[in-house]
Coordinates of C-alpha atoms in Angstrom, one line a residue:
M1 CA 41.2 1.6 2.9
S2 CA 40.3 3.9 -0.4
E3 CA 38.1 6.9 0.7
Q4 CA 35.6 7.4 -1.9
E5 CA 32.6 10.2 -2.7
I6 CA 29.4 9.1 -1.6
K7 CA 26.3 10.4 -4.3
V8 CA 23.5 10.4 -5.2
P9 CA 22.1 8.1 -6.7
D10 CA 19.1 8.8 -9.4
L11 CA 16.8 9.5 -7.6
G12 CA 13.4 7.9 -10.3
G13 CA 13.1 10.3 -12.2
A14 CA 12.7 13.1 -9.1
D15 CA 14.9 16.5 -10.2
E16 CA 15.3 17.8 -6.8
V17 CA 14.9 15.5 -2.5
E18 CA 14.2 17.4 0.8
I19 CA 17.2 16.1 3.1
I20 CA 15.4 15.4 5.8
E21 CA 17.1 13.2 8.6
I22 CA 20.5 11.7 8.4
I23 CA 20.3 8.6 9.7
V24 CA 24.7 8.4 10.2
S25 CA 27.1 10.5 12.0
E26 CA 30.9 11.0 11.1
G27 CA 32.4 8.5 12.3
D28 CA 30.1 5.3 11.2
S29 CA 30.9 1.8 10.3
V30 CA 28.2 1.2 7.3
E31 CA 28.0 -1.8 5.7
E32 CA 27.0 -2.1 1.6
E33 CA 23.1 -1.2 1.3
D34 CA 22.9 0.8 4.5
P35 CA 20.6 3.9 5.1
I36 CA 22.9 6.7 5.0
L37 CA 20.0 9.9 5.0
T38 CA 16.7 9.8 3.7
V39 CA 15.3 12.9 1.0
E40 CA 12.1 13.7 0.4
S41 CA 10.3 14.5 -3.4
D42 CA 7.2 15.6 -4.0
K43 CA 5.0 12.1 -3.3
A44 CA 7.8 10.0 -1.8
S45 CA 10.7 8.9 1.4
V46 CA 13.4 7.2 0.3
E47 CA 16.2 6.2 2.0
L48 CA 19.9 6.1 -0.1
P49 CA 22.0 3.8 1.2
A50 CA 26.0 3.5 1.4
P51 CA 27.5 2.4 -1.7
A52 CA 29.8 0.4 -0.4
A53 CA 31.3 -0.8 3.2
G54 CA 33.5 1.4 5.1
K55 CA 33.1 3.8 8.0
I56 CA 32.1 7.4 6.9
T57 CA 34.1 10.6 7.3
K58 CA 32.6 12.9 6.6
I59 CA 29.0 14.4 5.9
T60 CA 29.0 17.7 3.7
V61 CA 25.2 17.9 4.0
K62 CA 22.4 19.2 6.3
V63 CA 18.7 18.2 6.8
G64 CA 16.8 20.7 4.8
D65 CA 19.4 20.5 2.1
K66 CA 17.8 20.3 -1.5
V67 CA 20.3 17.3 -3.3
K68 CA 19.5 15.8 -6.6
E69 CA 21.6 13.2 -8.7
G70 CA 25.1 13.4 -8.2
D71 CA 25.5 15.7 -5.9
V72 CA 28.3 14.7 -3.3
I73 CA 26.7 14.2 0.5
G74 CA 29.8 12.3 2.1
M75 CA 32.9 10.7 1.7
L76 CA 33.5 7.5 3.1
A77 CA 36.6 4.6 3.8
A78 CA 36.4 2.5 1.7
S79 CA 36.6 -1.1 3.6
G80 CA 38.9 -2.5 0.9
D81 CA 40.7 -1.5 -2.3
A82 CA 38.4 -2.8 -4.9
G83 CA 41.5 -2.5 -7.6
G84 CA 44.9 -0.9 -9.1
S85 CA 48.6 -1.1 -8.5
D86 CA 50.2 -1.7 -5.6
D87 CA 51.5 2.1 -5.1
D88 CA 48.6 3.4 -5.8
G89 CA 47.3 2.3 -2.5
S90 CA 50.8 3.4 -0.8
D91 CA 49.4 6.4 -1.5
K92 CA 45.7 6.4 -0.3
S93 CA 47.3 4.5 3.0
D94 CA 49.8 7.0 4.4
E95 CA 48.4 10.5 2.5
P96 CA 45.5 11.5 1.1
E97 CA 45.5 12.9 -1.2
P98 CA 42.6 15.9 -2.2
K99 CA 42.2 16.6 -6.0
A100 CA 38.8 15.3 -7.7
E101 CA 41.4 13.6 -10.3
S102 CA 42.8 10.8 -7.8
K103 CA 39.3 10.7 -6.2
T104 CA 37.4 9.8 -9.7
E105 CA 40.5 7.6 -10.6
A106 CA 39.5 5.7 -7.2
K107 CA 35.9 5.7 -7.0
S108 CA 36.3 4.9 -10.8
E109 CA 37.7 1.5 -9.4
D110 CA 36.8 1.3 -6.0
S111 CA 32.8 2.1 -6.5
K112 CA 31.0 2.0 -10.5
P113 CA 27.7 2.9 -10.2
A114 CA 26.0 -0.9 -10.2
P115 CA 23.1 0.1 -12.2
R116 CA 25.8 1.2 -15.8
K117 CA 28.2 -1.5 -16.3
K118 CA 29.4 -2.3 -19.5
S119 CA 30.9 -5.0 -21.0
G120 CA 31.2 -5.4 -25.2
G121 CA 27.3 -3.8 -26.1
S122 CA 25.7 -5.0 -23.6
R123 CA 24.5 -2.7 -20.2
T124 CA 24.0 -3.6 -16.4
E125 CA 20.9 -2.5 -14.7
V126 CA 20.2 -3.2 -11.2
V127 CA 16.1 -4.1 -11.6
K128 CA 14.1 -1.9 -8.7
V129 CA 10.6 -3.2 -7.0
P130 CA 8.6 -1.0 -9.2
S131 CA 4.8 1.0 -7.2
L132 CA 3.2 -1.8 -5.4
D133 CA 0.1 0.2 -4.6
G134 CA 0.4 1.3 -1.5
F135 CA 2.2 -0.7 -0.1
E136 CA 5.6 -1.4 2.4
D137 CA 6.8 -4.3 3.3
V138 CA 6.3 -7.1 1.1
P139 CA 7.2 -10.5 1.4
V140 CA 9.0 -12.1 -1.1
I141 CA 7.6 -16.3 -1.6
E142 CA 8.2 -16.8 -4.6
I143 CA 11.6 -16.3 -6.7
N144 CA 10.8 -17.2 -10.6
V145 CA 13.9 -17.3 -12.2
A146 CA 17.7 -18.3 -11.3
E147 CA 20.9 -16.8 -12.2
G148 CA 21.9 -16.8 -15.6
D149 CA 18.6 -17.4 -17.1
T150 CA 17.0 -15.3 -20.0
V151 CA 13.6 -13.4 -19.5
G152 CA 11.6 -11.6 -21.8
E153 CA 10.3 -8.1 -20.7
E154 CA 7.2 -8.7 -18.4
D155 CA 7.5 -11.4 -17.5
P156 CA 7.7 -12.4 -13.8
L157 CA 10.7 -12.0 -11.4
V158 CA 9.0 -13.1 -8.2
T159 CA 6.2 -13.7 -6.1
V160 CA 5.2 -10.8 -3.2
E161 CA 2.2 -11.4 -1.1
S162 CA 1.1 -8.1 0.6
D163 CA -2.5 -8.7 3.0
K164 CA -4.8 -9.5 0.6
A165 CA -3.3 -10.5 -2.2
T166 CA -0.6 -12.4 -4.4
M167 CA 1.5 -10.1 -7.1
E168 CA 4.2 -10.4 -9.6
I169 CA 6.6 -8.5 -10.0
P170 CA 7.4 -8.3 -14.2
S171 CA 10.7 -7.4 -15.9
P172 CA 11.2 -4.2 -16.9
Y173 CA 13.2 -6.1 -19.7
A174 CA 14.5 -8.4 -22.0
G175 CA 17.6 -9.6 -20.3
K176 CA 19.5 -12.4 -18.6
I177 CA 19.4 -12.3 -14.8
G178 CA 22.5 -12.1 -13.4
K179 CA 23.0 -11.5 -9.6
I180 CA 19.0 -12.0 -6.7
L181 CA 19.6 -9.3 -4.4
V182 CA 16.5 -10.9 -2.7
K183 CA 15.6 -14.0 -1.4
E184 CA 12.5 -15.6 0.1
G185 CA 11.5 -13.4 3.3
D186 CA 12.5 -10.6 2.6
K187 CA 10.1 -7.9 2.7
L188 CA 10.5 -4.7 -0.2
S189 CA 9.5 -1.9 -1.2
E190 CA 8.5 0.5 -4.3
G191 CA 12.5 1.4 -4.8
S192 CA 14.5 -1.6 -3.8
D193 CA 17.1 -3.6 -5.1
L194 CA 15.7 -7.0 -6.7
L195 CA 18.8 -7.7 -9.1
E196 CA 21.1 -7.6 -11.1
M197 CA 20.3 -7.6 -15.2
T198 CA 22.6 -8.1 -18.8
I199 CA 21.2 -6.1 -20.7
E200 CA 22.2 -5.9 -25.1
D201 CA 23.2 -2.2 -25.6
D202 CA 24.0 -1.7 -28.9
G203 CA 25.7 2.1 -28.3
G204 CA 28.7 3.0 -26.1
E205 CA 27.0 5.9 -24.4
V206 CA 26.1 4.3 -21.4
E207 CA 30.1 4.0 -20.4
D208 CA 30.8 7.2 -21.4
S209 CA 27.8 9.3 -19.4
A210 CA 28.6 7.5 -16.3
D211 CA 32.3 9.2 -17.3
S212 CA 31.5 13.0 -17.9
G213 CA 29.0 11.6 -14.2
D214 CA 31.7 10.5 -12.2
S215 CA 34.0 14.0 -13.1
A216 CA 31.6 16.1 -13.0
Q217 CA 30.1 15.0 -9.5
A218 CA 34.2 15.5 -8.7
D219 CA 33.8 19.2 -9.6
S220 CA 31.1 19.5 -7.1
Q221 CA 33.1 18.0 -4.5
E222 CA 35.6 20.4 -4.3
S223 CA 32.8 23.7 -4.6
Q224 CA 31.1 22.1 -2.2
P225 CA 31.1 24.9 0.8
E226 CA 33.5 24.9 4.4
Q227 CA 29.9 25.6 6.6
K228 CA 28.7 22.2 4.8
Q229 CA 31.8 20.2 7.0
G230 CA 31.6 19.1 10.4
K231 CA 29.4 16.9 13.1
Q232 CA 25.3 16.3 11.8
E233 CA 23.5 18.0 15.1
S234 CA 20.5 15.7 16.1
V235 CA 17.5 15.0 15.4
P236 CA 15.3 17.2 17.9
Q237 CA 13.2 15.9 20.3
P238 CA 9.6 15.8 21.2
Q239 CA 9.1 19.0 23.2
G240 CA 5.6 17.5 24.7
S241 CA 3.6 15.0 23.8
T242 CA 0.3 18.0 24.3
Y243 CA -2.1 17.6 21.3
E244 CA -2.3 20.0 19.6
P245 CA -5.7 19.7 16.8
P246 CA -3.9 20.1 12.8
S247 CA -6.2 23.1 11.3
P248 CA -8.8 21.6 8.4
G249 CA -6.4 20.1 5.8
T250 CA -3.4 19.7 7.6
K251 CA -0.5 17.2 5.7
V252 CA 0.7 14.9 7.5
H253 CA 4.8 15.6 7.0
A254 CA 6.2 11.8 8.0
G255 CA 8.4 9.1 6.4
P256 CA 7.4 5.8 5.4
A257 CA 9.5 4.3 8.5
V258 CA 7.2 6.7 11.0
R259 CA 4.1 5.6 8.7
K260 CA 4.4 2.0 9.5
L261 CA 5.0 2.2 13.1
A262 CA 2.0 4.4 13.7
R263 CA -0.4 1.8 11.7
E264 CA 1.6 -0.6 14.3
L265 CA 1.3 1.0 17.4
G266 CA -2.7 2.3 15.8
A267 CA -1.3 6.5 16.0
D268 CA -3.0 8.0 14.2
L269 CA -1.3 10.5 12.9
T270 CA -3.1 13.6 12.1
R271 CA -3.5 13.5 16.5
V272 CA 1.0 14.3 16.7
K273 CA 2.3 17.3 16.9
G274 CA 5.8 16.9 14.3
S275 CA 8.8 17.8 16.6
G276 CA 11.0 18.0 13.1
P277 CA 12.1 19.5 11.0
K278 CA 9.2 21.6 9.5
G279 CA 6.5 20.2 11.2
R280 CA 7.5 16.9 10.0
I281 CA 6.7 13.7 12.5
V282 CA 9.4 11.9 13.6
K283 CA 9.4 8.0 15.1
D284 CA 9.8 9.5 18.8
D285 CA 6.6 11.9 18.4
V286 CA 4.3 8.9 18.1
H287 CA 6.1 7.5 21.5
A288 CA 5.1 10.2 23.4
Y289 CA 1.6 10.3 21.6
V290 CA 1.2 6.9 21.9
K291 CA 2.3 7.1 26.0
S292 CA 0.6 10.1 26.2
Q293 CA -3.0 8.2 24.6
L294 CA -2.2 5.3 27.7
Q295 CA -1.9 7.9 30.3
Q296 CA -5.5 9.6 29.7
A297 CA -7.2 6.3 29.5
Q298 CA -5.1 4.8 32.3
Q299 CA -6.9 8.7 34.8
G300 CA -10.3 7.7 32.6
S301 CA -10.7 10.7 30.0
G302 CA -11.2 8.5 27.1
V303 CA -9.9 9.0 23.4
A304 CA -11.6 9.6 20.5
T305 CA -10.3 7.3 18.1
G306 CA -10.7 4.2 20.5
S307 CA -7.2 3.9 20.9
G308 CA -8.0 4.3 24.2
I309 CA -9.9 1.4 24.8
P310 CA -8.4 -1.5 27.3
G311 CA -7.2 -4.3 25.6
V312 CA -9.1 -8.1 27.0
K313 CA -7.1 -9.6 29.6
L314 CA -7.1 -13.6 28.6
P315 CA -7.1 -16.2 31.1
D316 CA -4.3 -19.6 30.3
F317 CA -6.8 -21.1 28.4
S318 CA -4.7 -24.1 29.2
Q319 CA -5.9 -24.7 32.7
F320 CA -8.9 -26.0 31.1
G321 CA -7.8 -28.6 28.9
E322 CA -5.1 -28.1 25.9
I323 CA -4.2 -26.4 23.5
E324 CA -2.4 -25.0 20.1
R325 CA -1.1 -21.2 19.1
E326 CA -0.1 -20.9 16.0
G327 CA 0.5 -17.4 14.2
M328 CA -2.2 -15.1 11.9
S329 CA -1.9 -15.2 9.2
R330 CA -1.1 -11.4 7.4
M331 CA -5.2 -11.4 5.3
M332 CA -6.1 -12.5 9.4
A333 CA -4.3 -10.1 10.8
A334 CA -5.1 -7.1 8.1
T335 CA -8.9 -7.8 8.1
A336 CA -9.2 -8.0 12.4
T337 CA -7.8 -4.7 12.0
N338 CA -9.6 -3.3 9.8
M339 CA -12.9 -5.0 11.1
Q340 CA -11.7 -2.6 14.7
R341 CA -11.4 0.4 13.0
S342 CA -14.8 0.5 11.1
W343 CA -16.9 -0.8 14.2
L344 CA -15.5 2.1 16.7
N345 CA -14.5 5.2 14.2
V346 CA -18.9 3.9 12.5
P347 CA -22.0 4.7 14.2
H348 CA -24.0 2.0 12.1
V349 CA -27.1 1.0 12.0
T350 CA -28.6 -1.6 10.1
Q351 CA -32.6 -1.3 8.3
F352 CA -34.3 -4.4 7.5
D353 CA -36.4 -5.5 3.8
D354 CA -37.4 -8.4 1.9
A355 CA -37.8 -8.1 -1.8
D356 CA -40.3 -10.8 -3.8
I357 CA -37.0 -12.0 -6.9
T358 CA -40.4 -14.9 -8.2
E359 CA -40.4 -13.1 -11.7
M360 CA -36.3 -12.1 -11.1
E361 CA -35.5 -15.5 -10.7
D362 CA -38.3 -16.6 -13.3
F363 CA -35.8 -14.5 -15.7
R364 CA -33.1 -16.1 -14.3
K365 CA -32.9 -19.5 -14.9
A366 CA -34.7 -19.2 -18.1
Q367 CA -30.6 -17.6 -19.2
K368 CA -29.8 -20.7 -18.7
A369 CA -29.5 -21.9 -21.7
A370 CA -28.0 -18.7 -22.7
G371 CA -25.1 -18.3 -20.4
E372 CA -24.1 -22.2 -21.6
K373 CA -23.6 -20.6 -24.7
R374 CA -20.6 -17.7 -23.5
G375 CA -19.3 -19.9 -21.3
V376 CA -21.2 -17.2 -18.6
K377 CA -23.2 -18.6 -15.5
M378 CA -25.9 -16.1 -14.9
T379 CA -26.4 -15.7 -11.1
P380 CA -28.6 -13.1 -9.1
L381 CA -25.8 -10.8 -8.2
P382 CA -25.8 -9.3 -11.4
F383 CA -29.4 -7.8 -10.5
L384 CA -29.0 -7.5 -7.2
L385 CA -25.6 -5.0 -8.3
K386 CA -27.5 -2.9 -10.8
A387 CA -30.4 -2.5 -8.6
C388 CA -27.7 -1.1 -6.0
A389 CA -26.2 1.0 -9.1
A390 CA -29.6 2.4 -9.8
A391 CA -29.9 3.0 -6.5
L392 CA -26.5 5.3 -5.2
A393 CA -27.4 7.6 -8.2
E394 CA -31.2 7.1 -6.9
L395 CA -29.8 8.2 -3.4
P396 CA -26.7 9.9 -4.1
Q397 CA -26.0 10.7 -0.2
F398 CA -24.9 6.8 0.1
N399 CA -21.8 7.6 -3.0
V400 CA -20.1 9.7 -0.6
S401 CA -17.8 8.8 2.4
L402 CA -16.6 11.4 4.8
D403 CA -13.6 13.8 5.5
M404 CA -13.6 14.0 9.1
E405 CA -10.9 16.9 9.6
R406 CA -11.4 18.5 7.2
K407 CA -15.2 18.6 8.1
E408 CA -16.8 17.8 4.0
V409 CA -18.6 15.5 2.4
V410 CA -16.8 13.3 -1.0
R411 CA -19.5 13.5 -3.3
K412 CA -18.0 10.7 -5.4
K413 CA -19.8 10.7 -9.6
Y414 CA -18.6 7.0 -10.3
I415 CA -20.1 4.2 -9.4
H416 CA -17.8 0.7 -8.4
I417 CA -18.9 -1.7 -5.9
G418 CA -17.0 -4.5 -4.0
I419 CA -18.5 -7.8 -4.4
A420 CA -17.3 -9.2 -0.8
V421 CA -15.8 -12.7 -1.2
D422 CA -15.2 -15.6 0.6
T423 CA -11.9 -17.3 0.1
P424 CA -9.8 -20.4 1.8
H425 CA -7.1 -17.5 3.0
G426 CA -10.0 -15.1 4.7
L427 CA -12.5 -12.2 3.3
M428 CA -12.0 -10.3 -0.1
V429 CA -13.6 -7.3 -1.7
P430 CA -12.4 -6.8 -5.4
V431 CA -14.4 -3.7 -6.7
I432 CA -16.3 -4.1 -10.4
R433 CA -16.2 -0.4 -12.0
D434 CA -18.8 1.6 -13.7
V435 CA -21.5 -0.7 -12.8
D436 CA -24.2 1.7 -14.1
Q437 CA -22.4 1.5 -17.5
K438 CA -22.7 -2.0 -17.9
G439 CA -25.1 -4.9 -19.2
L440 CA -26.4 -7.7 -17.2
W441 CA -23.6 -10.0 -19.0
E442 CA -20.8 -8.1 -18.3
L443 CA -20.9 -8.1 -14.8
A444 CA -22.0 -11.5 -14.5
A445 CA -18.8 -12.5 -16.2
E446 CA -16.7 -10.1 -14.8
S447 CA -18.0 -10.2 -10.3
A448 CA -16.9 -14.9 -11.8
E449 CA -13.4 -13.7 -12.9
L450 CA -12.4 -11.2 -10.0
A451 CA -13.7 -13.8 -7.5
Q452 CA -12.1 -16.5 -8.8
K453 CA -9.2 -14.3 -9.1
A454 CA -9.6 -13.8 -5.3
R455 CA -9.8 -17.5 -4.1
D456 CA -6.6 -17.9 -6.5
K457 CA -5.3 -15.3 -4.2
Q458 CA -4.2 -13.3 -8.0
L459 CA -6.0 -10.2 -6.9
K460 CA -3.8 -6.4 -8.2
P461 CA -4.2 -4.2 -5.2
A462 CA -6.2 -1.9 -7.9
E463 CA -8.2 -4.1 -8.4
M464 CA -9.9 -3.6 -4.6
Q465 CA -9.2 -0.4 -4.3
G466 CA -11.8 2.2 -5.0
A467 CA -15.5 0.9 -4.4
C468 CA -18.3 3.4 -3.2
F469 CA -20.9 0.6 -1.9
T470 CA -20.7 -3.0 -1.4
I471 CA -22.6 -5.8 -1.4
T472 CA -22.0 -9.0 0.8
S473 CA -24.0 -12.3 0.2
L474 CA -24.7 -15.2 2.4
G475 CA -27.4 -16.5 0.6
G476 CA -25.0 -19.8 -0.4
I477 CA -25.2 -21.0 3.3
G478 CA -27.5 -19.6 4.7
G479 CA -29.3 -17.5 7.7
T480 CA -32.5 -14.7 8.2
A481 CA -30.7 -11.4 8.4
F482 CA -27.1 -9.7 9.9
T483 CA -25.7 -7.1 10.6
P484 CA -22.5 -6.2 8.2
I485 CA -19.7 -3.9 9.1
V486 CA -20.1 -0.9 7.2
N487 CA -16.2 -1.2 4.9
T488 CA -15.6 2.9 5.9
P489 CA -14.6 5.4 4.2
E490 CA -17.3 3.8 2.1
V491 CA -21.4 4.6 4.5
A492 CA -23.0 1.8 4.0
I493 CA -22.8 -2.1 2.8
L494 CA -25.3 -4.1 1.9
G495 CA -26.3 -8.3 3.5
V496 CA -27.4 -10.4 1.1
S497 CA -29.9 -13.9 3.1
K498 CA -30.3 -16.7 2.0
A499 CA -33.7 -16.4 0.1
S500 CA -36.9 -18.0 0.3
M501 CA -40.5 -18.5 0.0
K502 CA -43.1 -16.8 2.4
P503 CA -46.6 -16.6 2.4
V504 CA -47.2 -11.8 1.0
W505 CA -51.4 -11.9 1.0
D506 CA -51.5 -9.8 -2.6
G507 CA -55.2 -7.9 -1.5
K508 CA -57.1 -11.3 -2.3
E509 CA -55.1 -14.7 -0.9
F510 CA -51.6 -14.9 0.2
Q511 CA -49.2 -16.2 -2.3
P512 CA -46.2 -18.0 -2.4
R513 CA -43.3 -15.4 -3.2
L514 CA -39.8 -15.8 -3.4
M515 CA -38.6 -13.4 -0.6
L516 CA -34.5 -12.4 -0.8
P517 CA -33.5 -10.7 2.8
L518 CA -32.1 -7.8 2.6
S519 CA -29.3 -6.1 5.6
L520 CA -28.3 -2.3 4.6
S521 CA -25.8 -0.9 7.6
Y522 CA -24.9 2.2 7.3
D523 CA -23.1 5.1 9.1
H524 CA -25.2 7.2 10.7
R525 CA -23.3 10.4 10.6
A526 CA -23.8 11.0 6.9
V527 CA -27.5 8.4 6.1
N528 CA -30.4 8.9 8.0
G529 CA -33.0 6.5 9.0
A530 CA -35.4 7.6 6.7
D531 CA -33.5 7.6 3.3
A532 CA -31.6 3.8 4.6
A533 CA -35.7 3.2 4.0
R534 CA -35.7 5.3 1.2
F535 CA -33.1 2.9 -0.3
T536 CA -33.7 -0.2 0.5
N537 CA -38.0 0.8 -1.2
L538 CA -35.8 1.4 -3.3
L539 CA -34.4 -2.4 -3.9
T540 CA -37.1 -3.9 -3.4
Q541 CA -38.6 -2.5 -5.9
L542 CA -36.0 -2.9 -9.1
L543 CA -35.5 -6.6 -8.6
G544 CA -39.9 -6.7 -7.7
D545 CA -40.0 -5.8 -11.4
I546 CA -36.5 -6.2 -13.4
R547 CA -38.4 -4.4 -16.2
T548 CA -37.2 -1.5 -14.1
L549 CA -34.3 -2.0 -14.0
L550 CA -34.1 -0.9 -17.8
L551 CA -35.1 2.2 -16.9

């Protein structure tokens, strides 16, 4: 059994990171790639994995220390000697040699870093999962390559599925696929190892730099102060479950695992008191907070976020007849959670009105031939987009979000509008950017393209983010009105029902007019009823005379 140094691997460009949690203790047995400790940079928390399977013999750092690539964080007795002569092996087993030279030699034989293997004129890189735009633990649904395949840069390697979209992870290099490190069903996050790839390399500097790195790290190990040796103290336990409101602008300090737990339990991390180093929130804090909220709910104390509302106890439906159970899809579960959160947190009011679109429809239908030449179908949606963009510019109180933690109103200087799309997989809302700067034909083409990508589950996360306002239409199905739920943190949403011919009094007689029902739901914390009436009035004017959209 060989002893080797555990060193900080490549940190993806971060110069220095802080240790926020030590996951193992001296004497623990670990498998290769098991997390050893968690570090935090300015932008993310990352778990550092074990370089090999074995037993942790020494931890040379503590929570709060700052480390960089190449620093020694502990020692590992690897379970199995990867190479070397019989004499070298017997020396290791009889008496561990503390010299930096022998450690470096053992390291070079037993645990060369996977990303820097050299083979003639090539090198092997471990391809990692890139940024997933905020998504975590996305399952692999398809592996697009096989070991031995040759791929080009940007060729798709695997396909993953988030709550709302399917994404292909591209290859960052051109090369040959080596070992595939994941399988279908595995869950990935940013920074997860994906596969090994052999890349042609012109120079021989890669191997030299790795050797020099080993030497430098060995020197670093010898200079470690004695005070860092010894058993690591456990993370402090929560001091209590009392809630202390954070001051405005307080940043939540919590790692990915804690944030995931909070999402699963429905806990608002801004209301959780952290007991970790520098007020960091740990899992025990989340459990303590949830327990206290449940106790308050049982005692009749309300919870502002709605998390204390008791669930509905279901009867045994099988006593009434035959039933079948099936699990919710990820998209359905995510939609249900988002809808409930919006409904519980936003005081909804809905304003109803009818727009006379008789002339607009005549103009739209007259564009059929032009649309065929362009390969674009002109629907009512581009007119609605332009009208809403004009109304948002005229009434900017609808183009805001409320930051209740800081007691601030976020005013947006851009106009991006989401369009709700009914797909076989569930409701999806792609976002059209800078609607106020685009023409009708451009909006028609872009909305059709995004709707098709939504139905094909090909939307990228960035294509579903950043909306200021949402339009949802049931006009193709039917109905006279409905009350759409605001897509928080937006403050308003426009529901569109099916247009129908109605008699309208023109001052002398009734005229048949094509009337489009509009339902504007809004957040009453941000928008007053009078403003909502002004908004729908402006929409009816713009849609009633589309020439005003040019002004």
